[in-house]
Amino acid sequence: MSVKIAVLPGDGIGREIVDEALKVLDVLNKHFDLNAEWEEAAIGGAGYDESGDPYPEATRKLCRDSDAVLLGAVGGPKWEPLDKPLRPEAGLLRIREDLGLFANYRPAKVHEQLIHASTLKPEVIQGVDILVVRELVSGIYFGQPRGIETLPNGEKRGFNTLAYKTSEIERIARKAFEAARLRRNKVCSIDKANVLESTEYWREVVTALHAAEYSDVELSHMYVDNAAMQLIRNPKQFDVIVTTNMFGDILSDEASMLTGSIGMLPSASIGEVFAMYEPIHGSAPDIAGQNLANPLATILSVSMLLRFSLDRADLADKVEQAVENTLNAGVRTVDLADGGVSVSCSGMGDAVCKELEALA
Ligand code: IPM
Ligand code: MG
């Protein structure tokens, strides 16, 4: 029986990086026993250009009809002047919400070979292996009311709402505790409980769930400002981090720099039924179409897809090994260039495919 993947390249470098990931899937079909088919659909600016909607109905149908979704990236200056609901980012938020993808896993693992690509000292980052578990379909990104209004005195005011319900906190905390049990058994929950009631409640719910069901896991709490500092001061103290939508957005970008390049970080967004995989980086309009982007975050997202949605940990391990071997051979895209051989986006994809074939 074949598995079906919905492929949404999106905008900017999305097309280039997704093409390299598809080459990897081709190798798995041809030289291993994966039997995957895929179909493409538009999202983001590409969706708007095609049908006037950043999350077109046809895309929604395809995703709901597939075993997993692979997404490139969305956004670009071309669509910035549009009304907010028509912008590419609105499409991304809608697909997350529509598919109920509440748990966003963003692993930040230092690749030994790339230690010198990081701006931080080698001894600080060596051995870093952090999993950020970000709540993805609630919090300030989705809270109501929101908007920009004109006050009686004529002055304008922009506002958003940060709110979390018990069930939303419990389900994401549960995922974090479960992930930790398979790792180093430590969870750090990050909030701003000293100022914001919504996250004071977050801390209360995480603490209660821990006591009731996960007391075998070591739990700590940290304020987000301190966490931002600790992440670069001593990142090795962290195993699993669980946090709100916006804090997770910010801290996962910060964590990515520990690994040398944001071009290395994959992610999985998982709900009760659906799952979507995407690199954590954006559409990088400045380098789009130039065959310069690093496709490894997308290729590693395929690995997460194999592991979590297709139950093929064996093939996921092969892809990760192929990436390791490629890095060991000194192959680098420009973002990683540290004196190694610098290759294009497609050159990196080809190199990984060659290593993968050698593992067949
Ligand atoms: C991310 C991105 C998105 C987010 C943007 C593009 C809407 O930064 O996936 O981290 O803020 O969630
Ligand atoms: Mg982000």
XYZ file of C-alpha atoms and ligand atoms in Angstrom:
373
model
C 0.000 0.000 0.000
C 1.330 3.425 -0.838
C 1.383 6.415 1.462
C 0.301 9.813 0.276
C 2.087 13.065 1.057
C 0.646 16.509 0.409
C 3.526 18.718 -0.740
C 3.168 22.490 -0.304
C 6.302 24.260 -1.573
C 4.943 27.754 -0.788
C 7.015 30.834 -1.585
C 10.582 32.098 -1.937
C 13.132 29.337 -1.418
C 10.256 26.939 -0.662
C 10.330 25.517 -4.191
C 14.105 24.859 -4.174
C 14.339 23.235 -0.776
C 11.254 21.092 -1.285
C 12.640 19.842 -4.608
C 15.693 18.499 -2.765
C 13.484 16.807 -0.180
C 11.506 15.183 -2.992
C 14.748 13.834 -4.467
C 15.365 12.158 -1.126
C 11.876 10.626 -1.200
C 12.607 9.419 -4.746
C 15.717 7.613 -3.535
C 13.716 6.033 -0.708
C 11.111 4.839 -3.205
C 13.684 3.510 -5.623
C 16.392 2.030 -3.425
C 14.503 1.291 -0.210
C 11.040 -0.068 0.340
C 9.181 3.197 0.751
C 6.112 3.392 -1.403
C 5.242 7.079 -1.263
C 3.263 9.200 -3.672
C 2.828 12.918 -3.463
C 0.716 15.638 -4.863
C 1.443 19.341 -4.778
C -0.779 22.238 -3.825
C -0.335 25.945 -3.279
C -0.091 27.753 0.033
C 0.860 31.256 1.151
C 1.595 33.803 -1.555
C 1.446 31.036 -4.161
C -2.075 30.200 -2.949
C -3.092 33.831 -3.163
C -1.679 34.140 -6.690
C -3.452 30.979 -7.788
C -6.860 31.442 -6.226
C -6.949 34.630 -4.176
C -6.622 32.680 -0.907
C -3.391 31.892 1.015
C -4.971 28.599 2.163
C -7.014 27.492 -0.841
C -9.857 25.036 -0.429
C -8.143 22.575 -2.828
C -5.058 22.608 -0.597
C -7.177 22.014 2.474
C -8.842 19.013 0.826
C -5.550 17.519 -0.323
C -4.016 17.836 3.160
C -7.033 16.226 4.813
C -6.833 13.420 2.298
C -3.113 12.686 2.851
C -1.070 10.775 5.415
C 1.167 13.779 6.048
C 1.933 17.281 4.821
C 5.374 18.570 3.805
C 5.647 22.351 3.630
C 8.470 24.584 2.364
C 8.044 28.177 3.497
C 5.665 31.081 2.999
C 5.903 34.853 2.602
C 7.650 37.541 0.626
C 7.651 41.290 -0.040
C 5.311 40.853 -2.999
C 2.389 40.037 -0.703
C 3.165 42.446 2.154
C 0.796 45.177 0.934
C -2.198 42.789 1.032
C -4.852 42.889 3.743
C -3.796 40.761 6.678
C -6.175 37.812 6.046
C -4.816 37.499 2.503
C -1.151 37.518 3.437
C 0.928 34.320 3.197
C 1.407 34.126 6.986
C -2.374 34.037 7.441
C -2.428 30.902 5.266
C 0.151 29.241 7.491
C -1.744 30.095 10.665
C -4.985 28.841 9.118
C -3.565 25.489 8.047
C -2.152 24.972 11.556
C -5.510 25.813 13.112
C -7.629 23.962 10.554
C -5.617 20.735 10.914
C -5.483 21.127 14.715
C -1.670 20.992 14.786
C -1.296 22.011 18.412
C 2.121 20.498 19.139
C 5.121 21.921 17.316
C 8.364 20.003 17.870
C 11.529 21.919 17.056
C 14.664 19.949 17.830
C 17.894 21.966 18.080
C 20.745 19.525 17.965
C 24.307 20.567 17.372
C 25.987 18.697 14.556
C 29.546 18.099 15.673
C 30.867 19.035 12.209
C 29.190 22.445 12.327
C 30.405 23.611 15.707
C 32.497 26.292 14.050
C 29.554 27.591 12.026
C 27.942 28.821 15.252
C 28.667 32.297 16.549
C 28.990 30.817 20.057
C 32.045 29.254 21.642
C 32.544 25.561 20.836
C 32.653 24.552 24.517
C 29.265 26.206 25.103
C 27.431 24.415 22.309
C 29.211 21.075 22.045
C 26.676 18.347 22.792
C 23.612 20.623 22.813
C 20.446 18.619 22.175
C 17.266 20.548 22.943
C 13.694 19.872 21.931
C 11.450 22.927 21.916
C 7.791 21.905 22.207
C 5.827 24.973 21.148
C 2.055 25.340 21.542
C 0.911 26.174 18.017
C -2.812 26.850 17.731
C -3.662 29.124 20.645
C -2.149 31.893 22.749
C -1.619 35.420 21.509
C -1.472 34.276 17.872
C -5.151 33.332 17.963
C -6.657 35.070 21.017
C -9.759 37.217 20.651
C -10.416 40.098 20.751
C -7.699 41.463 18.511
C -7.431 44.328 16.110
C -6.526 47.925 15.469
C -9.173 50.390 16.617
C -9.672 54.113 16.769
C -10.277 55.496 20.251
C -12.857 58.234 20.938
C -10.072 60.825 20.975
C -9.033 59.805 17.470
C -5.861 58.011 18.561
C -5.447 54.461 17.253
C -4.701 51.388 19.340
C -3.503 47.919 18.348
C -4.355 45.039 20.680
C -4.162 41.243 21.064
C -5.262 38.744 23.667
C -3.133 36.128 25.391
C -5.285 33.360 26.861
C -4.884 29.653 27.542
C -7.519 27.153 28.625
C -6.796 24.210 30.921
C -7.239 21.663 28.120
C -4.876 23.541 25.811
C -2.148 23.662 28.440
C -2.629 20.052 29.502
C -2.419 18.600 26.009
C 0.823 20.393 25.118
C 2.410 19.690 28.517
C 1.508 16.034 28.119
C 3.383 15.925 24.777
C 6.412 17.528 26.398
C 6.475 15.068 29.318
C 6.076 12.144 26.936
C 8.883 13.394 24.697
C 11.122 13.859 27.736
C 10.598 10.261 28.841
C 12.191 9.173 25.564
C 15.122 11.565 26.038
C 16.886 12.790 29.190
C 13.664 12.986 31.188
C 13.749 16.732 31.885
C 11.150 19.363 31.066
C 11.591 23.102 31.520
C 8.318 25.002 31.195
C 8.832 28.595 30.141
C 6.404 31.363 31.042
C 6.095 34.906 32.328
C 4.131 33.932 35.414
C 5.482 36.900 37.375
C 3.577 39.321 35.141
C 0.964 37.586 32.959
C -2.042 35.805 34.495
C -2.424 33.614 31.402
C 1.004 32.114 32.008
C 0.602 32.118 35.782
C -2.239 29.733 35.024
C -0.042 27.885 32.508
C 2.470 27.192 35.308
C -0.294 26.061 37.676
C -1.700 23.556 35.146
C 1.723 22.185 34.153
C 2.612 21.714 37.831
C -0.658 19.907 38.598
C -0.392 17.595 35.592
C 3.198 16.791 36.509
C 2.221 15.864 40.066
C -0.718 13.770 38.920
C 0.799 11.821 36.032
C 4.433 12.618 35.276
C 6.249 12.893 38.600
C 8.975 10.599 37.203
C 9.998 13.451 34.871
C 12.155 16.232 36.274
C 10.201 19.504 35.908
C 11.491 23.048 36.249
C 9.982 26.443 35.437
C 11.714 29.495 34.043
C 10.675 33.011 33.130
C 11.086 33.685 29.439
C 13.557 36.531 29.842
C 15.835 34.352 31.930
C 15.349 31.467 29.481
C 16.482 33.669 26.592
C 19.654 34.369 28.546
C 20.202 30.793 29.771
C 19.870 29.453 26.222
C 23.058 31.182 25.184
C 24.777 31.149 28.583
C 24.482 27.424 29.215
C 22.282 25.676 26.639
C 23.286 22.194 27.825
C 21.090 22.575 30.915
C 18.012 22.082 28.693
C 16.453 18.843 27.474
C 12.784 19.503 26.588
C 11.428 23.043 26.674
C 7.650 23.506 26.644
C 6.180 26.926 26.086
C 3.476 29.130 24.590
C 3.017 29.922 20.931
C 4.828 33.255 20.857
C 7.589 32.415 23.344
C 8.190 29.221 21.341
C 8.428 31.177 18.118
C 11.105 33.418 19.577
C 13.072 30.857 21.582
C 13.202 28.345 18.720
C 14.866 30.913 16.455
C 17.331 31.607 19.247
C 17.947 27.893 19.782
C 18.580 27.420 16.074
C 21.633 29.642 16.231
C 23.215 27.270 18.738
C 23.375 24.771 15.917
C 25.191 27.102 13.547
C 22.439 27.861 11.076
C 18.686 28.196 11.023
C 19.004 26.268 7.758
C 19.530 23.062 9.744
C 16.364 22.927 11.864
C 13.384 20.762 10.927
C 10.042 20.719 12.679
C 6.955 18.613 13.104
C 3.513 20.024 13.876
C 1.219 17.361 15.184
C -2.437 17.189 16.135
C -4.884 14.432 17.036
C -5.363 13.474 13.369
C -3.060 15.396 11.033
C 0.635 16.203 10.916
C 2.736 18.677 8.986
C 6.492 18.904 8.584
C 8.451 22.018 7.682
C 11.824 23.674 8.180
C 11.655 26.323 10.911
C 13.232 28.969 8.688
C 11.306 31.326 6.427
C 11.077 31.843 2.676
C 14.295 33.939 2.455
C 13.140 36.093 -0.493
C 16.607 37.663 -0.697
C 18.170 34.423 -1.934
C 15.126 32.822 -3.597
C 15.647 31.379 -7.057
C 19.434 31.482 -6.734
C 20.013 27.846 -5.787
C 21.815 28.974 -2.615
C 19.494 27.861 0.171
C 20.335 25.077 2.596
C 17.878 22.205 1.988
C 18.949 20.204 5.054
C 16.199 21.496 7.358
C 13.625 20.321 4.814
C 15.389 16.990 4.269
C 15.500 16.500 8.044
C 11.785 17.379 8.130
C 11.244 14.435 5.780
C 13.062 12.320 8.318
C 10.645 13.481 11.042
C 7.744 12.725 8.680
C 9.008 9.171 8.156
C 9.437 8.665 11.889
C 6.219 10.198 13.214
C 3.630 9.874 10.440
C 4.733 6.801 8.502
C 6.151 4.809 11.409
C 9.370 4.293 9.440
C 12.060 5.008 12.023
C 14.354 2.724 10.006
C 14.206 5.030 6.987
C 14.331 8.176 9.148
C 17.597 6.884 10.632
C 18.979 6.333 7.123
C 18.156 9.887 6.055
C 19.764 11.301 9.190
C 22.816 9.125 8.648
C 23.057 10.303 5.037
C 22.976 13.933 6.239
C 25.699 13.178 8.812
C 27.847 11.499 6.165
C 27.393 14.438 3.830
C 28.495 16.863 6.537
C 31.397 14.575 7.439
C 32.515 14.744 3.815
C 32.810 18.525 4.247
C 29.929 19.444 1.953
C 28.503 22.846 2.957
C 25.953 25.304 1.658
C 27.010 28.955 1.994
C 25.232 29.492 5.324
C 27.490 26.788 6.789
C 30.616 27.608 4.836
C 33.519 27.237 7.194
C 36.268 26.403 4.795
C 34.579 23.248 3.513
C 33.457 22.666 -0.057
C 30.676 25.126 -0.777
C 27.787 23.738 -2.829
C 24.460 24.942 -4.132
C 21.061 23.942 -2.795
C 20.709 21.225 -5.441
C 24.363 20.246 -4.925
C 23.606 19.588 -1.257
C 20.490 17.598 -2.174
C 22.473 15.507 -4.655
C 25.211 14.869 -2.102
C 22.687 13.633 0.482
C 21.007 11.399 -2.132
C 24.354 9.882 -3.050
C 25.121 9.118 0.604
C 21.618 7.715 1.026
C 21.966 5.398 -1.977
C 25.230 4.144 -0.496
C 23.260 3.070 2.604
C 20.769 0.996 0.604
C 7.445 30.142 12.409
C 7.216 31.429 11.648
C 5.723 31.742 11.625
C 5.260 31.912 13.057
C 5.339 32.960 10.759
C 5.852 32.837 9.346
C 3.867 33.209 10.780
O 7.971 32.457 12.212
O 6.896 29.110 11.982
O 8.158 30.164 13.400
O 5.371 33.008 13.622
O 4.778 30.937 13.627
Mg 9.292 31.820 13.756
